[in-house]
């Protein structure tokens, strides 16, 4: 970092917003036992989702981005979570955790489980402090309501969704009235822009990608972070070398191989994502002399596997259509998974 | 790069009675149940994607290979394969031959599947003709798992088998029982019209003599038709013509018994009460004789494996057919057969 930067840091051009549990961390809290174990885990015992740390490191390497983490984990876990991120070499700018003790003391029991009333205002407040031209990429998972919240946030900032709809959504999500008013107020203060370029949903529960079709092509469900890296390369956030580094971490730490990687690539092609050119660039980069690539040798096999998977599909599908999201028809997605009214 | 190669099973997605959805669902479930097994779905890519979009799966262990055509159940195999060389079952066989997959499963036209294999795979050295094997429920358990099923082959692939073919079928059936049913010392018998060694047509008598000389295989001689449902042998050997007649007769008897039970249920209150009292026992019989747990019938004799799933297979049967195929591949069934053949 230059002296000028230290005195007057460059404003971020890109903002990467991440959830933690089931997006960055492999967390299990479906049972009370798992919940207790997760709460008691030390930083070095926590496991990151394969490839997540490498992807963040590569996204941050250009130095003109911010990493903002918003998680439903309790504030009491701040130290251990910060230490885990530090151990993984992940530097963050914001780490917002949920103050459930405060909710409990104030008797706001609906807020204990609610995600919309917690995450949406946090995202909006963070956006209010960001440069209007900064682009955003959001990372969540399929465990709760990330797809809904992130999409709503993106459309609120872009003013693609009106006040009455937002109000109805927040009421359906059982957000307290004073919190609704706060959301509306922060929203008003944000200049209109269309910063959210991509939303990635990590399919921790193996929800079918088609279940997210309502959210349009901006949202990409992913089975692993190699898929996210490929799309981010197509979007201009990463270059081939950086994607390869994510690939290397997956191979070295999580047993990925050319079959699982080439199948992952083909899955995106089948879903109509425009990554055919990316696959080609990646194949070319694989032929480079970098020592790092030794771990993913034999290179000809990888190139052949990628090419074969792409070629075996026949004609490419039509690009996915873009249309406005009907949030009122998706209200169920905004409710906690265990909510009695939730039908999906 | 991790060198551990997964077992890949090619699924002909197009041929079954229930359309692509049940095959795709079954293949997807297989990859969730068995992490080291991958599925290669062969068929109309649009239909496969549509089916995949409805089922829980992990994309890391599934690949799709587009095949524009398919063979319908009613079509003549040779005519259909000649007319549409890019049909799904033929493409699947070629992918197995080329090493893209290790075995294949199809719920489509049986003749087309066998013919595609015959045109694409090689016969194991020492095997002259392939055999279609199938399991059927019997009165007694077999092997360590007390499996209620016996194996019968051939049931239609080789209509006119010679004595040498029958011997080869016996060896293949025994190897299959050892590997798939975990029956390490299966009782092998020839189907004839009497238990005496001299009974039956010349090819059966000759095969009986040869089998008696093979070491390491428990040949119990001849069995009669009545011994099939009794489960006297673990592996029953016959030619494709006889085997197919037997199989269809077993199916016919089963359907007739069910028909009679339905008739009895409607006819008299007392009979209805009797059937109601027996219902838990009938359910148990249905459980232990559930063919879906076996998934399908293997075509034995080729260097590559083909499991023919029943046309009306639902996803569970497809999953199990895939598991059987993966197990046979991992156990190197073809090599086991070759090493058991008399020199």
CSV table of C-alpha atoms in Angstrom, one decimal, chain B:
chain,number,residue,atom,x,y,z
B,1,UNK,CA,-4.9,-33.7,-9.1
B,2,UNK,CA,-6.6,-36.4,-7.1
B,3,UNK,CA,-6.1,-39.7,-9.0
B,4,UNK,CA,-9.0,-41.5,-7.4
B,5,UNK,CA,-11.2,-42.2,-10.4
B,6,UNK,CA,-14.9,-42.5,-9.7
B,7,UNK,CA,-17.0,-45.2,-11.2
B,8,UNK,CA,-19.2,-43.7,-13.9
B,9,UNK,CA,-22.4,-45.3,-15.0
B,10,UNK,CA,-24.0,-44.2,-18.2
B,11,UNK,CA,-27.8,-44.1,-18.0
B,12,UNK,CA,-29.9,-44.4,-21.2
B,13,UNK,CA,-32.4,-41.8,-20.0
B,14,UNK,CA,-34.9,-42.1,-22.9
B,15,UNK,CA,-36.3,-45.7,-23.1
B,16,UNK,CA,-38.3,-46.4,-19.9
B,17,UNK,CA,-42.1,-46.5,-19.6
B,18,UNK,CA,-42.1,-43.5,-17.3
B,19,UNK,CA,-40.0,-41.2,-19.4
B,20,UNK,CA,-36.8,-39.5,-18.5
B,21,UNK,CA,-37.9,-38.3,-15.1
B,22,UNK,CA,-37.7,-41.6,-13.3
B,23,UNK,CA,-34.3,-42.5,-14.8
B,24,UNK,CA,-32.9,-39.1,-14.0
B,25,UNK,CA,-34.3,-39.2,-10.5
B,26,UNK,CA,-32.9,-42.7,-9.9
B,27,UNK,CA,-29.5,-41.7,-11.3
B,28,UNK,CA,-29.4,-38.5,-9.2
B,29,UNK,CA,-30.2,-40.5,-6.1
B,30,UNK,CA,-27.4,-42.9,-6.9
B,31,UNK,CA,-24.9,-40.1,-6.9
B,32,UNK,CA,-26.2,-38.8,-3.5
B,33,UNK,CA,-26.2,-42.3,-2.0
B,34,UNK,CA,-22.8,-43.3,-3.3
B,35,UNK,CA,-20.3,-40.4,-3.5
B,36,UNK,CA,-17.8,-42.3,-5.5
B,37,UNK,CA,-20.2,-43.1,-8.3
B,38,UNK,CA,-20.9,-40.6,-11.0
B,39,UNK,CA,-23.8,-40.6,-13.5
B,40,UNK,CA,-23.5,-39.9,-17.2
B,41,UNK,CA,-27.0,-39.1,-18.4
B,42,UNK,CA,-27.5,-39.9,-22.1
B,43,UNK,CA,-30.4,-38.7,-24.1
B,44,UNK,CA,-32.3,-35.6,-25.2
B,45,UNK,CA,-30.4,-32.8,-23.3
B,46,UNK,CA,-33.5,-30.6,-23.0
B,47,UNK,CA,-35.6,-33.3,-21.5
B,48,UNK,CA,-32.7,-34.3,-19.1
B,49,UNK,CA,-32.2,-30.8,-17.9
B,50,UNK,CA,-36.0,-30.4,-17.4
B,51,UNK,CA,-36.0,-33.6,-15.3
B,52,UNK,CA,-32.9,-32.7,-13.4
B,53,UNK,CA,-34.4,-29.3,-12.5
B,54,UNK,CA,-37.0,-31.1,-10.5
B,55,UNK,CA,-34.8,-33.5,-8.5
B,56,UNK,CA,-32.3,-33.0,-5.7
B,57,UNK,CA,-28.8,-33.7,-7.1
B,58,UNK,CA,-25.3,-32.7,-6.9
B,59,UNK,CA,-24.0,-31.4,-10.2
B,60,UNK,CA,-20.4,-32.3,-9.4
B,61,UNK,CA,-21.2,-36.0,-9.9
B,62,UNK,CA,-23.5,-35.8,-12.9
B,63,UNK,CA,-22.8,-35.1,-16.5
B,64,UNK,CA,-25.0,-35.0,-19.6
B,65,UNK,CA,-24.3,-36.3,-23.0
B,66,UNK,CA,-26.8,-35.3,-25.7
B,67,UNK,CA,-28.2,-38.0,-27.9
B,68,UNK,CA,-30.9,-36.8,-30.3
B,69,UNK,CA,-32.8,-40.0,-30.9
B,70,UNK,CA,-34.1,-43.0,-29.0
B,71,UNK,CA,-35.6,-46.5,-29.6
B,72,UNK,CA,-39.2,-47.0,-28.6
B,73,UNK,CA,-40.3,-50.2,-26.9
B,74,UNK,CA,-42.3,-51.4,-29.8
B,75,UNK,CA,-39.6,-51.0,-32.4
B,76,UNK,CA,-37.5,-53.7,-34.1
B,77,UNK,CA,-34.0,-53.3,-32.6
B,78,UNK,CA,-31.9,-53.8,-35.7
B,79,UNK,CA,-34.1,-51.6,-37.8
B,80,UNK,CA,-34.2,-48.8,-35.2
B,81,UNK,CA,-30.4,-48.9,-34.5
B,82,UNK,CA,-29.7,-48.8,-38.3
B,83,UNK,CA,-32.0,-46.0,-38.9
B,84,UNK,CA,-30.9,-43.9,-35.9
B,85,UNK,CA,-27.3,-44.6,-35.0
B,86,UNK,CA,-27.2,-41.6,-32.6
B,87,UNK,CA,-30.0,-43.1,-30.4
B,88,UNK,CA,-29.4,-42.9,-26.7
B,89,UNK,CA,-28.8,-46.6,-26.0
B,90,UNK,CA,-26.2,-46.8,-28.8
B,91,UNK,CA,-24.5,-43.6,-27.7
B,92,UNK,CA,-24.4,-44.8,-24.1
B,93,UNK,CA,-22.8,-48.1,-25.2
B,94,UNK,CA,-20.2,-46.1,-27.3
B,95,UNK,CA,-19.4,-43.9,-24.3
B,96,UNK,CA,-18.8,-47.1,-22.2
B,97,UNK,CA,-16.6,-48.5,-24.9
B,98,UNK,CA,-14.6,-45.3,-25.2
B,99,UNK,CA,-14.0,-45.2,-21.4
B,100,UNK,CA,-16.2,-42.2,-20.7
B,101,UNK,CA,-18.3,-44.5,-18.5
B,102,UNK,CA,-17.6,-47.9,-16.9
B,103,UNK,CA,-21.0,-49.6,-17.3
B,104,UNK,CA,-24.5,-48.7,-18.5
B,105,UNK,CA,-28.1,-49.0,-17.4
B,106,UNK,CA,-31.1,-48.9,-19.7
B,107,UNK,CA,-34.8,-49.3,-19.0
B,108,UNK,CA,-35.6,-49.2,-22.7
B,109,UNK,CA,-36.1,-51.7,-25.4
B,110,UNK,CA,-34.2,-54.9,-24.3
B,111,UNK,CA,-33.4,-56.1,-27.8
B,112,UNK,CA,-32.0,-52.7,-28.8
B,113,UNK,CA,-29.9,-52.7,-25.6
B,114,UNK,CA,-28.5,-56.1,-26.2
B,115,UNK,CA,-27.9,-55.4,-29.9
B,116,UNK,CA,-26.1,-52.1,-29.1
B,117,UNK,CA,-23.8,-53.9,-26.7
B,118,UNK,CA,-23.2,-56.7,-29.3
B,119,UNK,CA,-22.3,-54.1,-31.9
B,120,UNK,CA,-20.1,-52.0,-29.5
B,121,UNK,CA,-18.6,-54.2,-26.8
B,122,UNK,CA,-16.2,-57.1,-27.1
B,123,UNK,CA,-17.1,-60.6,-25.9
B,124,UNK,CA,-14.9,-61.8,-23.0
B,125,UNK,CA,-12.3,-64.2,-24.5
B,126,UNK,CA,-13.6,-67.7,-24.1
B,127,UNK,CA,-17.3,-66.5,-24.3
B,128,UNK,CA,-19.1,-67.1,-27.6
B,129,UNK,CA,-22.5,-65.7,-26.8
B,130,UNK,CA,-23.9,-63.3,-24.3
B,131,UNK,CA,-26.6,-64.1,-21.7
B,132,UNK,CA,-29.3,-62.1,-20.1
B,133,UNK,CA,-29.6,-63.0,-16.5
B,134,UNK,CA,-32.4,-62.2,-14.1
B,135,UNK,CA,-33.3,-62.8,-10.5
B,136,UNK,CA,-36.6,-64.4,-9.3
B,137,UNK,CA,-38.0,-65.0,-5.9
B,138,UNK,CA,-37.8,-68.5,-4.3
B,139,UNK,CA,-39.0,-70.3,-1.2
B,140,UNK,CA,-35.5,-70.4,0.4
B,141,UNK,CA,-32.8,-67.9,1.2
B,142,UNK,CA,-29.4,-68.0,-0.6
B,143,UNK,CA,-25.9,-67.1,0.5
B,144,UNK,CA,-24.7,-65.2,3.5
B,145,UNK,CA,-27.4,-62.5,3.1
B,146,UNK,CA,-30.1,-65.2,3.0
B,147,UNK,CA,-31.2,-63.6,-0.2
B,148,UNK,CA,-34.6,-64.9,-1.4
B,149,UNK,CA,-33.6,-64.5,-5.1
B,150,UNK,CA,-32.0,-67.0,-7.4
B,151,UNK,CA,-30.4,-66.2,-10.7
B,152,UNK,CA,-31.6,-67.7,-14.0
B,153,UNK,CA,-29.8,-67.3,-17.3
B,154,UNK,CA,-30.1,-67.0,-20.2
B,155,UNK,CA,-33.6,-65.5,-20.4
B,156,UNK,CA,-33.6,-64.3,-24.0
B,157,UNK,CA,-30.2,-63.1,-25.4
B,158,UNK,CA,-29.2,-66.4,-27.0
B,159,UNK,CA,-32.2,-68.4,-28.1
B,160,UNK,CA,-30.2,-71.4,-29.4
B,161,UNK,CA,-27.3,-72.1,-27.1
B,162,UNK,CA,-24.7,-74.9,-27.5
B,163,UNK,CA,-23.2,-77.1,-24.8
B,164,UNK,CA,-20.2,-74.7,-24.6
B,165,UNK,CA,-22.5,-71.7,-24.3
B,166,UNK,CA,-24.4,-73.4,-21.4
B,167,UNK,CA,-21.1,-74.0,-19.6
B,168,UNK,CA,-20.0,-70.4,-20.1
B,169,UNK,CA,-23.4,-69.2,-18.8
B,170,UNK,CA,-22.9,-71.4,-15.7
B,171,UNK,CA,-19.5,-69.8,-15.1
B,172,UNK,CA,-20.9,-66.3,-15.6
B,173,UNK,CA,-23.9,-66.9,-13.4
B,174,UNK,CA,-21.7,-68.2,-10.6
B,175,UNK,CA,-19.3,-65.3,-10.8
B,176,UNK,CA,-22.2,-62.9,-10.7
B,177,UNK,CA,-23.8,-64.6,-7.7
B,178,UNK,CA,-20.4,-64.5,-5.9
B,179,UNK,CA,-19.9,-60.8,-6.6
B,180,UNK,CA,-23.3,-59.2,-6.5
B,181,UNK,CA,-25.3,-61.6,-4.2
B,182,UNK,CA,-22.2,-62.2,-2.0
B,183,UNK,CA,-23.0,-65.9,-2.3
B,184,UNK,CA,-19.4,-67.2,-2.2
B,185,UNK,CA,-20.2,-70.8,-3.1
B,186,UNK,CA,-23.4,-70.8,-5.3
B,187,UNK,CA,-25.1,-74.0,-6.2
B,188,UNK,CA,-25.2,-74.1,-10.0
B,189,UNK,CA,-27.7,-76.3,-12.0
B,190,UNK,CA,-28.7,-77.0,-15.5
B,191,UNK,CA,-32.5,-76.8,-16.2
B,192,UNK,CA,-33.7,-80.1,-17.7
B,193,UNK,CA,-36.6,-82.5,-17.8
B,194,UNK,CA,-35.1,-84.7,-15.2
B,195,UNK,CA,-32.4,-84.7,-12.5
B,196,UNK,CA,-30.5,-87.6,-14.0
B,197,UNK,CA,-27.3,-86.6,-16.0
B,198,UNK,CA,-28.6,-88.4,-19.1
B,199,UNK,CA,-31.9,-86.5,-19.2
B,200,UNK,CA,-32.5,-83.7,-21.6
B,201,UNK,CA,-31.4,-82.7,-25.2
B,202,UNK,CA,-27.8,-83.5,-26.3
B,203,UNK,CA,-26.5,-80.0,-25.6
B,204,UNK,CA,-27.7,-80.2,-21.9
B,205,UNK,CA,-26.2,-83.7,-21.4
B,206,UNK,CA,-22.9,-82.6,-22.9
B,207,UNK,CA,-22.9,-79.4,-20.8
B,208,UNK,CA,-23.6,-81.5,-17.7
B,209,UNK,CA,-20.5,-83.6,-18.5
B,210,UNK,CA,-18.3,-80.6,-18.9
B,211,UNK,CA,-19.6,-78.8,-15.8
B,212,UNK,CA,-18.8,-81.9,-13.7
B,213,UNK,CA,-15.1,-81.5,-14.6
B,214,UNK,CA,-14.9,-77.8,-13.6
B,215,UNK,CA,-13.1,-77.3,-10.3
B,216,UNK,CA,-14.0,-74.5,-7.9
B,217,UNK,CA,-17.6,-74.4,-8.9
B,218,UNK,CA,-20.4,-76.2,-7.0
B,219,UNK,CA,-22.4,-77.9,-9.8
B,220,UNK,CA,-25.4,-79.7,-8.4
B,221,UNK,CA,-26.4,-81.3,-11.7
B,222,UNK,CA,-29.8,-80.9,-13.3
B,223,UNK,CA,-32.9,-79.4,-11.8
B,224,UNK,CA,-36.5,-79.5,-13.1
B,225,UNK,CA,-39.0,-76.7,-13.6
B,226,UNK,CA,-40.5,-77.4,-10.3
B,227,UNK,CA,-37.2,-76.6,-8.6
B,228,UNK,CA,-37.1,-73.1,-10.0
B,229,UNK,CA,-39.5,-71.5,-7.5
B,230,UNK,CA,-38.3,-73.9,-4.7
B,231,UNK,CA,-34.9,-72.3,-5.0
B,232,UNK,CA,-33.0,-75.7,-5.2
B,233,UNK,CA,-30.2,-74.0,-7.1
B,234,UNK,CA,-28.7,-70.5,-6.7
B,235,UNK,CA,-28.0,-70.3,-10.4
B,236,UNK,CA,-30.2,-72.0,-13.0
B,237,UNK,CA,-28.7,-72.3,-16.5
B,238,UNK,CA,-30.7,-72.8,-19.7
B,239,UNK,CA,-30.8,-71.5,-23.2
B,240,UNK,CA,-32.6,-68.2,-24.0
B,241,UNK,CA,-35.6,-69.8,-25.5
B,242,UNK,CA,-36.3,-72.0,-22.4
B,243,UNK,CA,-35.4,-69.3,-20.0
B,244,UNK,CA,-37.7,-66.8,-21.5
B,245,UNK,CA,-40.6,-69.2,-21.5
B,246,UNK,CA,-39.9,-70.0,-17.8
B,247,UNK,CA,-39.7,-66.3,-16.9
B,248,UNK,CA,-42.9,-65.4,-18.6
B,249,UNK,CA,-44.6,-68.4,-17.0
B,250,UNK,CA,-43.5,-67.3,-13.6
B,251,UNK,CA,-44.8,-63.8,-14.3
B,252,UNK,CA,-48.1,-65.3,-15.6
B,253,UNK,CA,-48.5,-67.5,-12.5
B,254,UNK,CA,-47.9,-64.5,-10.2
B,255,UNK,CA,-50.5,-62.4,-12.1
B,256,UNK,CA,-53.0,-65.3,-12.0
B,257,UNK,CA,-52.6,-65.7,-8.3
B,258,UNK,CA,-53.2,-62.0,-7.8
B,259,UNK,CA,-56.2,-62.2,-10.0
B,260,UNK,CA,-57.7,-65.1,-8.0
B,261,UNK,CA,-57.1,-63.2,-4.8
B,262,UNK,CA,-58.9,-60.2,-6.1
B,263,UNK,CA,-61.8,-62.4,-7.2
B,264,UNK,CA,-61.9,-64.1,-3.8
B,265,UNK,CA,-61.9,-60.7,-2.1
B,266,UNK,CA,-64.9,-59.6,-4.1
B,267,UNK,CA,-66.8,-62.9,-4.0
B,268,UNK,CA,-67.3,-63.8,-0.3
B,269,UNK,CA,-67.2,-62.0,2.9
B,270,UNK,CA,-65.5,-64.9,4.6
B,271,UNK,CA,-62.7,-65.1,2.0
B,272,UNK,CA,-62.3,-61.3,2.3
B,273,UNK,CA,-61.8,-61.7,6.1
B,274,UNK,CA,-59.3,-64.5,5.4
B,275,UNK,CA,-57.3,-62.3,3.1
B,276,UNK,CA,-57.5,-59.4,5.5
B,277,UNK,CA,-56.0,-61.7,8.2
B,278,UNK,CA,-53.2,-62.7,5.8
B,279,UNK,CA,-52.5,-59.1,4.7
B,280,UNK,CA,-49.4,-58.5,6.9
B,281,UNK,CA,-48.0,-61.8,5.7
B,282,UNK,CA,-48.7,-60.9,2.1
B,283,UNK,CA,-47.0,-57.5,2.6
B,284,UNK,CA,-44.0,-59.3,4.0
B,285,UNK,CA,-43.8,-61.6,1.0
B,286,UNK,CA,-44.1,-58.5,-1.2
B,287,UNK,CA,-41.2,-56.9,0.7
B,288,UNK,CA,-38.8,-59.8,0.4
B,289,UNK,CA,-39.6,-60.5,-3.2
B,290,UNK,CA,-39.5,-56.9,-4.2
B,291,UNK,CA,-37.7,-57.0,-7.6
B,292,UNK,CA,-36.9,-53.2,-7.5
B,293,UNK,CA,-34.2,-53.9,-4.9
B,294,UNK,CA,-32.3,-55.7,-7.6
B,295,UNK,CA,-32.8,-53.0,-10.1
B,296,UNK,CA,-32.3,-55.0,-13.3
B,297,UNK,CA,-30.9,-57.9,-15.3
B,298,UNK,CA,-27.3,-58.0,-16.3
B,299,UNK,CA,-26.2,-58.9,-19.8
B,300,UNK,CA,-23.2,-61.1,-19.1
B,301,UNK,CA,-20.4,-62.1,-21.5
B,302,UNK,CA,-19.2,-58.7,-22.7
B,303,UNK,CA,-16.1,-57.0,-21.6
B,304,UNK,CA,-18.3,-54.1,-20.4
B,305,UNK,CA,-21.3,-54.2,-18.2
B,306,UNK,CA,-24.9,-53.6,-19.2
B,307,UNK,CA,-27.7,-53.7,-16.7
B,308,UNK,CA,-31.1,-53.9,-18.3
B,309,UNK,CA,-33.7,-52.4,-15.9
B,310,UNK,CA,-37.3,-53.3,-16.2
B,311,UNK,CA,-39.2,-51.0,-18.6
B,312,UNK,CA,-41.6,-50.0,-15.8
B,313,UNK,CA,-38.7,-49.2,-13.4
B,314,UNK,CA,-39.3,-46.3,-11.2
B,315,UNK,CA,-36.5,-44.3,-9.6
B,316,UNK,CA,-35.7,-46.7,-6.8
B,317,UNK,CA,-35.1,-49.6,-9.3
B,318,UNK,CA,-32.9,-47.3,-11.4
B,319,UNK,CA,-30.9,-46.3,-8.4
B,320,UNK,CA,-30.4,-50.0,-7.5
B,321,UNK,CA,-29.6,-50.9,-11.0
B,322,UNK,CA,-26.9,-48.3,-10.9
B,323,UNK,CA,-25.6,-49.6,-7.6
B,324,UNK,CA,-25.4,-53.1,-9.0
B,325,UNK,CA,-23.6,-51.9,-12.1
B,326,UNK,CA,-21.1,-49.9,-9.9
B,327,UNK,CA,-20.5,-52.9,-7.7
B,328,UNK,CA,-19.9,-55.2,-10.7
B,329,UNK,CA,-17.5,-52.6,-12.2
B,330,UNK,CA,-15.6,-52.2,-8.9
B,331,UNK,CA,-15.4,-56.0,-8.5
B,332,UNK,CA,-14.1,-56.4,-12.1
B,333,UNK,CA,-16.9,-58.8,-12.9
B,334,UNK,CA,-15.6,-59.4,-16.5
B,335,UNK,CA,-12.1,-60.4,-15.2
B,336,UNK,CA,-13.7,-62.6,-12.6
B,337,UNK,CA,-15.7,-64.4,-15.3
B,338,UNK,CA,-12.7,-64.8,-17.6
B,339,UNK,CA,-10.5,-66.2,-14.8
B,340,UNK,CA,-13.3,-68.8,-14.0
B,341,UNK,CA,-13.7,-70.1,-17.5
B,342,UNK,CA,-12.3,-73.6,-18.2
B,343,UNK,CA,-9.1,-73.4,-20.2
